[in-house]
Amino acid sequence: MSLPVFKVEPGRLDGLDPGAALTVTGPEARHAVTVRRLAPGERLELVDGAGTRATGELRTGERDSMEVRVLSVAAEPARTPRLVLAQALAKGDRDLMAVETATELGVDAVVPWQADRSIVRWKKERAAKSHEKWVHTVAAAAKQSRRAAWPEVLPLCATRELARLLGEPGTRGLVLHEEARDSLADLSRAEGAPWEGAERIVLVVGPEGGIAPAELDVLTGGQARTVRLGAEVLRSSTAGPAALAVLSAALGRWSAGSD
């Protein structure tokens, strides 16, 4: 059975050796002791969200504080290329559903995109609150999937800003579009896949009404290419995670022995 995972601040696991004692306070300790009701002697894992994981044993715990004896510490190497999901804002929390599943599937970063056809709008007074909701969604999904490295939630971007991101050195952009000629699955099986040698793959998913033609021109002008998944037209909440699954398999992320 998987050990429960709790997060500590980045850097708190650095330099720890087996046998070291670490005191954890705040909401994570409260969740372990009060909600999960872990007892002294039970094992757990601590992650820092930046790729370091420690296995430990609970020594003492009370309300919002616990002391953990460290058994082992390991730094998980960053995977290359990084997978980034640029998800258009969507109604009914479908954008959050996409972000949640993408996190469970191993995405490395997510970008909220204010597309022209996005019904949802992050206006000035709600932008910070909405962004924080994405951060909380990523955190919950990262803990559930027991990740040591948590995805970064980048700031909200407009189409021009997203196009600049797609045009950055080392970046390969893939825009999901139902009228695209190339299949993502076919590209992943072919020699000389378009993402070979890339440092980062940015996968772009549009809103419910699709990507406007003018926007598509801007994005592909940023050196991205359009791809499709199959004959079926997927919802905004489904398309990104489905494409991430195809890419993860193609890149060997899900192969036996991969990190």
PDB file of C-alpha atoms in Angstrom, residues 19-229:
ATOM      1  CA  GLY A  19      18.315   9.069  11.233  1.00  0.00           C
ATOM      2  CA  ALA A  20      17.830  12.837  11.178  1.00  0.00           C
ATOM      3  CA  ALA A  21      14.772  14.294  12.916  1.00  0.00           C
ATOM      4  CA  LEU A  22      12.560  16.770  11.099  1.00  0.00           C
ATOM      5  CA  THR A  23       9.768  18.792  12.681  1.00  0.00           C
ATOM      6  CA  VAL A  24       6.808  19.583  10.425  1.00  0.00           C
ATOM      7  CA  THR A  25       4.216  22.134  11.488  1.00  0.00           C
ATOM      8  CA  GLY A  26       1.090  23.726  10.069  1.00  0.00           C
ATOM      9  CA  PRO A  27      -1.711  22.301   7.901  1.00  0.00           C
ATOM     10  CA  GLU A  28       0.286  19.313   6.634  1.00  0.00           C
ATOM     11  CA  ALA A  29       1.091  18.155  10.160  1.00  0.00           C
ATOM     12  CA  ARG A  30      -2.495  18.753  11.211  1.00  0.00           C
ATOM     13  CA  HIS A  31      -3.738  16.645   8.297  1.00  0.00           C
ATOM     14  CA  ALA A  32      -1.349  13.807   9.195  1.00  0.00           C
ATOM     15  CA  VAL A  33      -2.116  13.760  12.916  1.00  0.00           C
ATOM     16  CA  THR A  34      -5.723  14.905  13.139  1.00  0.00           C
ATOM     17  CA  VAL A  35      -7.282  13.834   9.818  1.00  0.00           C
ATOM     18  CA  ARG A  36      -5.247  10.783   8.848  1.00  0.00           C
ATOM     19  CA  ARG A  37      -4.707   9.927  12.532  1.00  0.00           C
ATOM     20  CA  LEU A  38      -1.220   8.558  11.936  1.00  0.00           C
ATOM     21  CA  ALA A  39       0.293   6.978  15.027  1.00  0.00           C
ATOM     22  CA  PRO A  40       3.914   6.916  16.194  1.00  0.00           C
ATOM     23  CA  GLY A  41       5.829   4.277  14.288  1.00  0.00           C
ATOM     24  CA  GLU A  42       3.816   4.624  11.068  1.00  0.00           C
ATOM     25  CA  ARG A  43       5.674   5.463   7.893  1.00  0.00           C
ATOM     26  CA  LEU A  44       5.016   8.368   5.593  1.00  0.00           C
ATOM     27  CA  GLU A  45       6.645  10.328   2.799  1.00  0.00           C
ATOM     28  CA  LEU A  46       7.644  13.972   2.703  1.00  0.00           C
ATOM     29  CA  VAL A  47       8.102  15.821  -0.600  1.00  0.00           C
ATOM     30  CA  ASP A  48       9.262  19.365  -1.261  1.00  0.00           C
ATOM     31  CA  GLY A  49       7.469  19.867  -4.589  1.00  0.00           C
ATOM     32  CA  ALA A  50      10.830  20.410  -6.302  1.00  0.00           C
ATOM     33  CA  GLY A  51      11.741  16.751  -6.833  1.00  0.00           C
ATOM     34  CA  THR A  52      13.070  15.567  -3.467  1.00  0.00           C
ATOM     35  CA  ARG A  53      11.337  12.795  -1.545  1.00  0.00           C
ATOM     36  CA  ALA A  54      12.033  11.512   1.970  1.00  0.00           C
ATOM     37  CA  THR A  55      10.649   8.376   3.550  1.00  0.00           C
ATOM     38  CA  GLY A  56      10.231   8.737   7.282  1.00  0.00           C
ATOM     39  CA  GLU A  57       8.671   7.377  10.436  1.00  0.00           C
ATOM     40  CA  LEU A  58       6.375   9.403  12.652  1.00  0.00           C
ATOM     41  CA  ARG A  59       7.883   9.771  16.108  1.00  0.00           C
ATOM     42  CA  THR A  60       5.471  12.169  17.800  1.00  0.00           C
ATOM     43  CA  GLY A  61       2.482  14.196  16.691  1.00  0.00           C
ATOM     44  CA  GLU A  62      -0.010  16.576  18.233  1.00  0.00           C
ATOM     45  CA  ARG A  63      -2.549  18.802  16.513  1.00  0.00           C
ATOM     46  CA  ASP A  64      -0.468  20.913  14.082  1.00  0.00           C
ATOM     47  CA  SER A  65       3.037  19.589  14.736  1.00  0.00           C
ATOM     48  CA  MET A  66       4.807  16.296  14.160  1.00  0.00           C
ATOM     49  CA  GLU A  67       8.344  14.982  14.399  1.00  0.00           C
ATOM     50  CA  VAL A  68       9.527  12.593  11.709  1.00  0.00           C
ATOM     51  CA  ARG A  69      12.618  10.376  11.777  1.00  0.00           C
ATOM     52  CA  VAL A  70      14.116  10.335   8.296  1.00  0.00           C
ATOM     53  CA  LEU A  71      14.791   6.885   6.860  1.00  0.00           C
ATOM     54  CA  SER A  72      15.920   7.831   3.358  1.00  0.00           C
ATOM     55  CA  VAL A  73      16.121  10.842   1.041  1.00  0.00           C
ATOM     56  CA  ALA A  74      16.250  10.781  -2.751  1.00  0.00           C
ATOM     57  CA  ALA A  75      16.247  13.505  -5.404  1.00  0.00           C
ATOM     58  CA  GLU A  76      14.255  12.539  -8.489  1.00  0.00           C
ATOM     59  CA  PRO A  77      15.876  13.780 -11.726  1.00  0.00           C
ATOM     60  CA  ALA A  78      13.921  16.234 -13.844  1.00  0.00           C
ATOM     61  CA  ARG A  79      12.490  14.696 -16.982  1.00  0.00           C
ATOM     62  CA  THR A  80      13.321  16.069 -20.407  1.00  0.00           C
ATOM     63  CA  PRO A  81      11.597  17.342 -22.401  1.00  0.00           C
ATOM     64  CA  ARG A  82       9.286  19.085 -19.972  1.00  0.00           C
ATOM     65  CA  LEU A  83       5.591  18.771 -20.782  1.00  0.00           C
ATOM     66  CA  VAL A  84       3.561  21.968 -20.513  1.00  0.00           C
ATOM     67  CA  LEU A  85      -0.220  22.225 -20.900  1.00  0.00           C
ATOM     68  CA  ALA A  86      -1.563  25.568 -22.097  1.00  0.00           C
ATOM     69  CA  GLN A  87      -5.229  25.177 -21.183  1.00  0.00           C
ATOM     70  CA  ALA A  88      -7.851  27.651 -22.338  1.00  0.00           C
ATOM     71  CA  LEU A  89     -10.213  28.879 -19.641  1.00  0.00           C
ATOM     72  CA  ALA A  90     -13.472  26.960 -19.831  1.00  0.00           C
ATOM     73  CA  LYS A  91     -16.867  27.052 -18.149  1.00  0.00           C
ATOM     74  CA  GLY A  92     -18.121  24.566 -15.573  1.00  0.00           C
ATOM     75  CA  ASP A  93     -14.630  24.125 -14.114  1.00  0.00           C
ATOM     76  CA  ARG A  94     -13.664  22.026 -17.128  1.00  0.00           C
ATOM     77  CA  ASP A  95     -10.325  23.822 -17.210  1.00  0.00           C
ATOM     78  CA  LEU A  96      -9.718  22.747 -13.598  1.00  0.00           C
ATOM     79  CA  MET A  97     -10.696  19.175 -14.483  1.00  0.00           C
ATOM     80  CA  ALA A  98      -8.090  19.220 -17.250  1.00  0.00           C
ATOM     81  CA  VAL A  99      -5.420  20.635 -14.946  1.00  0.00           C
ATOM     82  CA  GLU A 100      -6.205  18.088 -12.229  1.00  0.00           C
ATOM     83  CA  THR A 101      -5.934  15.101 -14.576  1.00  0.00           C
ATOM     84  CA  ALA A 102      -2.873  16.523 -16.322  1.00  0.00           C
ATOM     85  CA  THR A 103      -1.128  16.789 -12.956  1.00  0.00           C
ATOM     86  CA  GLU A 104      -1.916  13.168 -12.187  1.00  0.00           C
ATOM     87  CA  LEU A 105      -0.514  12.229 -15.610  1.00  0.00           C
ATOM     88  CA  GLY A 106       2.804  13.973 -14.952  1.00  0.00           C
ATOM     89  CA  VAL A 107       2.584  17.392 -16.602  1.00  0.00           C
ATOM     90  CA  ASP A 108       5.457  19.686 -15.578  1.00  0.00           C
ATOM     91  CA  ALA A 109       3.706  23.049 -15.866  1.00  0.00           C
ATOM     92  CA  VAL A 110       0.296  24.477 -16.731  1.00  0.00           C
ATOM     93  CA  VAL A 111      -0.556  27.786 -18.366  1.00  0.00           C
ATOM     94  CA  PRO A 112      -4.014  29.371 -18.038  1.00  0.00           C
ATOM     95  CA  TRP A 113      -4.870  30.793 -21.451  1.00  0.00           C
ATOM     96  CA  GLN A 114      -7.464  33.521 -22.013  1.00  0.00           C
ATOM     97  CA  ALA A 115      -8.583  32.490 -25.498  1.00  0.00           C
ATOM     98  CA  ASP A 116     -10.840  34.680 -27.640  1.00  0.00           C
ATOM     99  CA  ARG A 117     -13.686  32.168 -27.373  1.00  0.00           C
ATOM    100  CA  SER A 118     -13.267  31.456 -23.671  1.00  0.00           C
ATOM    101  CA  ILE A 119     -16.606  32.083 -21.989  1.00  0.00           C
ATOM    102  CA  VAL A 120     -14.918  32.357 -18.608  1.00  0.00           C
ATOM    103  CA  ARG A 121     -13.013  35.601 -18.052  1.00  0.00           C
ATOM    104  CA  TRP A 122     -10.452  36.275 -15.348  1.00  0.00           C
ATOM    105  CA  LYS A 123     -11.214  39.909 -14.703  1.00  0.00           C
ATOM    106  CA  LYS A 124      -8.884  41.986 -12.576  1.00  0.00           C
ATOM    107  CA  GLU A 125     -10.790  41.524  -9.351  1.00  0.00           C
ATOM    108  CA  ARG A 126     -10.981  37.737  -9.666  1.00  0.00           C
ATOM    109  CA  ALA A 127      -7.734  36.927 -11.481  1.00  0.00           C
ATOM    110  CA  ALA A 128      -5.647  36.303  -8.355  1.00  0.00           C
ATOM    111  CA  LYS A 129      -8.375  34.195  -6.742  1.00  0.00           C
ATOM    112  CA  SER A 130      -8.879  32.136  -9.908  1.00  0.00           C
ATOM    113  CA  HIS A 131      -5.147  31.561 -10.307  1.00  0.00           C
ATOM    114  CA  GLU A 132      -4.947  30.422  -6.679  1.00  0.00           C
ATOM    115  CA  LYS A 133      -7.736  27.938  -7.392  1.00  0.00           C
ATOM    116  CA  TRP A 134      -5.578  26.412 -10.126  1.00  0.00           C
ATOM    117  CA  VAL A 135      -2.656  26.237  -7.676  1.00  0.00           C
ATOM    118  CA  HIS A 136      -4.795  24.435  -5.084  1.00  0.00           C
ATOM    119  CA  THR A 137      -6.088  22.022  -7.728  1.00  0.00           C
ATOM    120  CA  VAL A 138      -2.537  21.175  -8.791  1.00  0.00           C
ATOM    121  CA  ALA A 139      -1.454  20.713  -5.165  1.00  0.00           C
ATOM    122  CA  ALA A 140      -4.291  18.300  -4.369  1.00  0.00           C
ATOM    123  CA  ALA A 141      -3.697  16.276  -7.529  1.00  0.00           C
ATOM    124  CA  ALA A 142       0.072  16.179  -6.967  1.00  0.00           C
ATOM    125  CA  LYS A 143      -0.412  14.812  -3.451  1.00  0.00           C
ATOM    126  CA  GLN A 144      -2.971  12.265  -4.627  1.00  0.00           C
ATOM    127  CA  SER A 145      -0.604  11.008  -7.312  1.00  0.00           C
ATOM    128  CA  ARG A 146       2.318  11.048  -4.839  1.00  0.00           C
ATOM    129  CA  ARG A 147       4.505  13.364  -6.894  1.00  0.00           C
ATOM    130  CA  ALA A 148       7.774  14.736  -5.554  1.00  0.00           C
ATOM    131  CA  ALA A 149       7.944  17.442  -8.239  1.00  0.00           C
ATOM    132  CA  TRP A 150       4.788  19.547  -8.478  1.00  0.00           C
ATOM    133  CA  PRO A 151       3.756  21.382 -11.650  1.00  0.00           C
ATOM    134  CA  GLU A 152       4.261  25.124 -11.828  1.00  0.00           C
ATOM    135  CA  VAL A 153       1.157  27.215 -12.521  1.00  0.00           C
ATOM    136  CA  LEU A 154       2.290  30.046 -14.782  1.00  0.00           C
ATOM    137  CA  PRO A 155       0.512  33.421 -14.954  1.00  0.00           C
ATOM    138  CA  LEU A 156      -2.564  33.926 -17.113  1.00  0.00           C
ATOM    139  CA  CYS A 157      -1.584  34.685 -20.693  1.00  0.00           C
ATOM    140  CA  ALA A 158      -3.304  36.058 -23.756  1.00  0.00           C
ATOM    141  CA  THR A 159      -2.840  34.607 -27.245  1.00  0.00           C
ATOM    142  CA  ARG A 160       0.090  36.849 -28.214  1.00  0.00           C
ATOM    143  CA  GLU A 161       1.920  35.929 -25.011  1.00  0.00           C
ATOM    144  CA  LEU A 162       1.264  32.249 -25.617  1.00  0.00           C
ATOM    145  CA  ALA A 163       2.645  32.583 -29.154  1.00  0.00           C
ATOM    146  CA  ARG A 164       5.845  34.090 -27.727  1.00  0.00           C
ATOM    147  CA  LEU A 165       6.127  31.137 -25.350  1.00  0.00           C
ATOM    148  CA  LEU A 166       5.740  28.738 -28.280  1.00  0.00           C
ATOM    149  CA  GLY A 167       8.503  30.536 -30.145  1.00  0.00           C
ATOM    150  CA  GLU A 168      11.101  30.362 -27.369  1.00  0.00           C
ATOM    151  CA  PRO A 169      14.336  28.452 -28.108  1.00  0.00           C
ATOM    152  CA  GLY A 170      14.132  24.751 -27.314  1.00  0.00           C
ATOM    153  CA  THR A 171      10.331  24.781 -27.363  1.00  0.00           C
ATOM    154  CA  ARG A 172       8.072  22.705 -29.607  1.00  0.00           C
ATOM    155  CA  GLY A 173       4.434  23.741 -29.733  1.00  0.00           C
ATOM    156  CA  LEU A 174       1.565  21.387 -30.534  1.00  0.00           C
ATOM    157  CA  VAL A 175      -1.891  22.891 -30.985  1.00  0.00           C
ATOM    158  CA  LEU A 176      -4.779  20.432 -30.784  1.00  0.00           C
ATOM    159  CA  HIS A 177      -7.162  21.113 -33.649  1.00  0.00           C
ATOM    160  CA  GLU A 178      -9.853  18.904 -35.140  1.00  0.00           C
ATOM    161  CA  GLU A 179      -8.985  19.921 -38.716  1.00  0.00           C
ATOM    162  CA  ALA A 180      -5.266  19.226 -38.398  1.00  0.00           C
ATOM    163  CA  ARG A 181      -3.748  16.918 -40.976  1.00  0.00           C
ATOM    164  CA  ASP A 182      -1.238  15.223 -38.690  1.00  0.00           C
ATOM    165  CA  SER A 183      -2.205  12.722 -36.026  1.00  0.00           C
ATOM    166  CA  LEU A 184      -0.344  12.975 -32.728  1.00  0.00           C
ATOM    167  CA  ALA A 185      -0.256   9.197 -32.474  1.00  0.00           C
ATOM    168  CA  ASP A 186       1.237   8.871 -35.978  1.00  0.00           C
ATOM    169  CA  LEU A 187       3.859  11.523 -35.240  1.00  0.00           C
ATOM    170  CA  SER A 188       4.832   9.751 -32.019  1.00  0.00           C
ATOM    171  CA  ARG A 189       5.521   6.523 -33.922  1.00  0.00           C
ATOM    172  CA  ALA A 190       7.414   8.106 -36.810  1.00  0.00           C
ATOM    173  CA  GLU A 191      11.162   8.570 -36.977  1.00  0.00           C
ATOM    174  CA  GLY A 192      12.186  12.173 -36.519  1.00  0.00           C
ATOM    175  CA  ALA A 193       9.247  13.234 -34.354  1.00  0.00           C
ATOM    176  CA  PRO A 194       8.858  17.047 -34.298  1.00  0.00           C
ATOM    177  CA  TRP A 195       9.790  17.218 -30.617  1.00  0.00           C
ATOM    178  CA  GLU A 196      13.127  15.403 -30.916  1.00  0.00           C
ATOM    179  CA  GLY A 197      15.825  17.424 -29.190  1.00  0.00           C
ATOM    180  CA  ALA A 198      13.304  19.762 -27.564  1.00  0.00           C
ATOM    181  CA  GLU A 199      13.726  21.002 -24.023  1.00  0.00           C
ATOM    182  CA  ARG A 200      10.014  21.672 -23.656  1.00  0.00           C
ATOM    183  CA  ILE A 201       6.807  20.603 -25.411  1.00  0.00           C
ATOM    184  CA  VAL A 202       3.887  23.003 -25.046  1.00  0.00           C
ATOM    185  CA  LEU A 203       0.512  21.420 -25.735  1.00  0.00           C
ATOM    186  CA  VAL A 204      -2.226  23.950 -26.505  1.00  0.00           C
ATOM    187  CA  VAL A 205      -5.900  23.153 -25.871  1.00  0.00           C
ATOM    188  CA  GLY A 206      -8.663  25.543 -26.869  1.00  0.00           C
ATOM    189  CA  PRO A 207     -11.965  26.411 -25.167  1.00  0.00           C
ATOM    190  CA  GLU A 208     -15.437  24.927 -25.741  1.00  0.00           C
ATOM    191  CA  GLY A 209     -15.996  26.871 -28.944  1.00  0.00           C
ATOM    192  CA  GLY A 210     -12.623  25.949 -30.389  1.00  0.00           C
ATOM    193  CA  ILE A 211      -9.688  28.115 -31.366  1.00  0.00           C
ATOM    194  CA  ALA A 212     -10.615  31.101 -33.511  1.00  0.00           C
ATOM    195  CA  PRO A 213      -9.007  31.116 -36.988  1.00  0.00           C
ATOM    196  CA  ALA A 214      -7.148  34.363 -36.304  1.00  0.00           C
ATOM    197  CA  GLU A 215      -5.791  32.915 -33.051  1.00  0.00           C
ATOM    198  CA  LEU A 216      -4.686  29.764 -34.826  1.00  0.00           C
ATOM    199  CA  ASP A 217      -2.694  31.885 -37.277  1.00  0.00           C
ATOM    200  CA  VAL A 218      -0.991  33.686 -34.399  1.00  0.00           C
ATOM    201  CA  LEU A 219      -0.129  30.453 -32.587  1.00  0.00           C
ATOM    202  CA  THR A 220       1.201  28.637 -35.631  1.00  0.00           C
ATOM    203  CA  GLY A 221       3.109  31.790 -36.511  1.00  0.00           C
ATOM    204  CA  GLY A 222       4.878  31.216 -33.214  1.00  0.00           C
ATOM    205  CA  GLN A 223       6.334  28.040 -34.761  1.00  0.00           C
ATOM    206  CA  ALA A 224       3.712  25.679 -33.329  1.00  0.00           C
ATOM    207  CA  ARG A 225       2.071  23.023 -35.482  1.00  0.00           C
ATOM    208  CA  THR A 226      -1.472  21.693 -35.372  1.00  0.00           C
ATOM    209  CA  VAL A 227      -2.187  18.053 -34.501  1.00  0.00           C
ATOM    210  CA  ARG A 228      -5.299  15.984 -33.898  1.00  0.00           C
ATOM    211  CA  LEU A 229      -6.000  13.030 -31.662  1.00  0.00           C
TER     212      LEU A 229
END
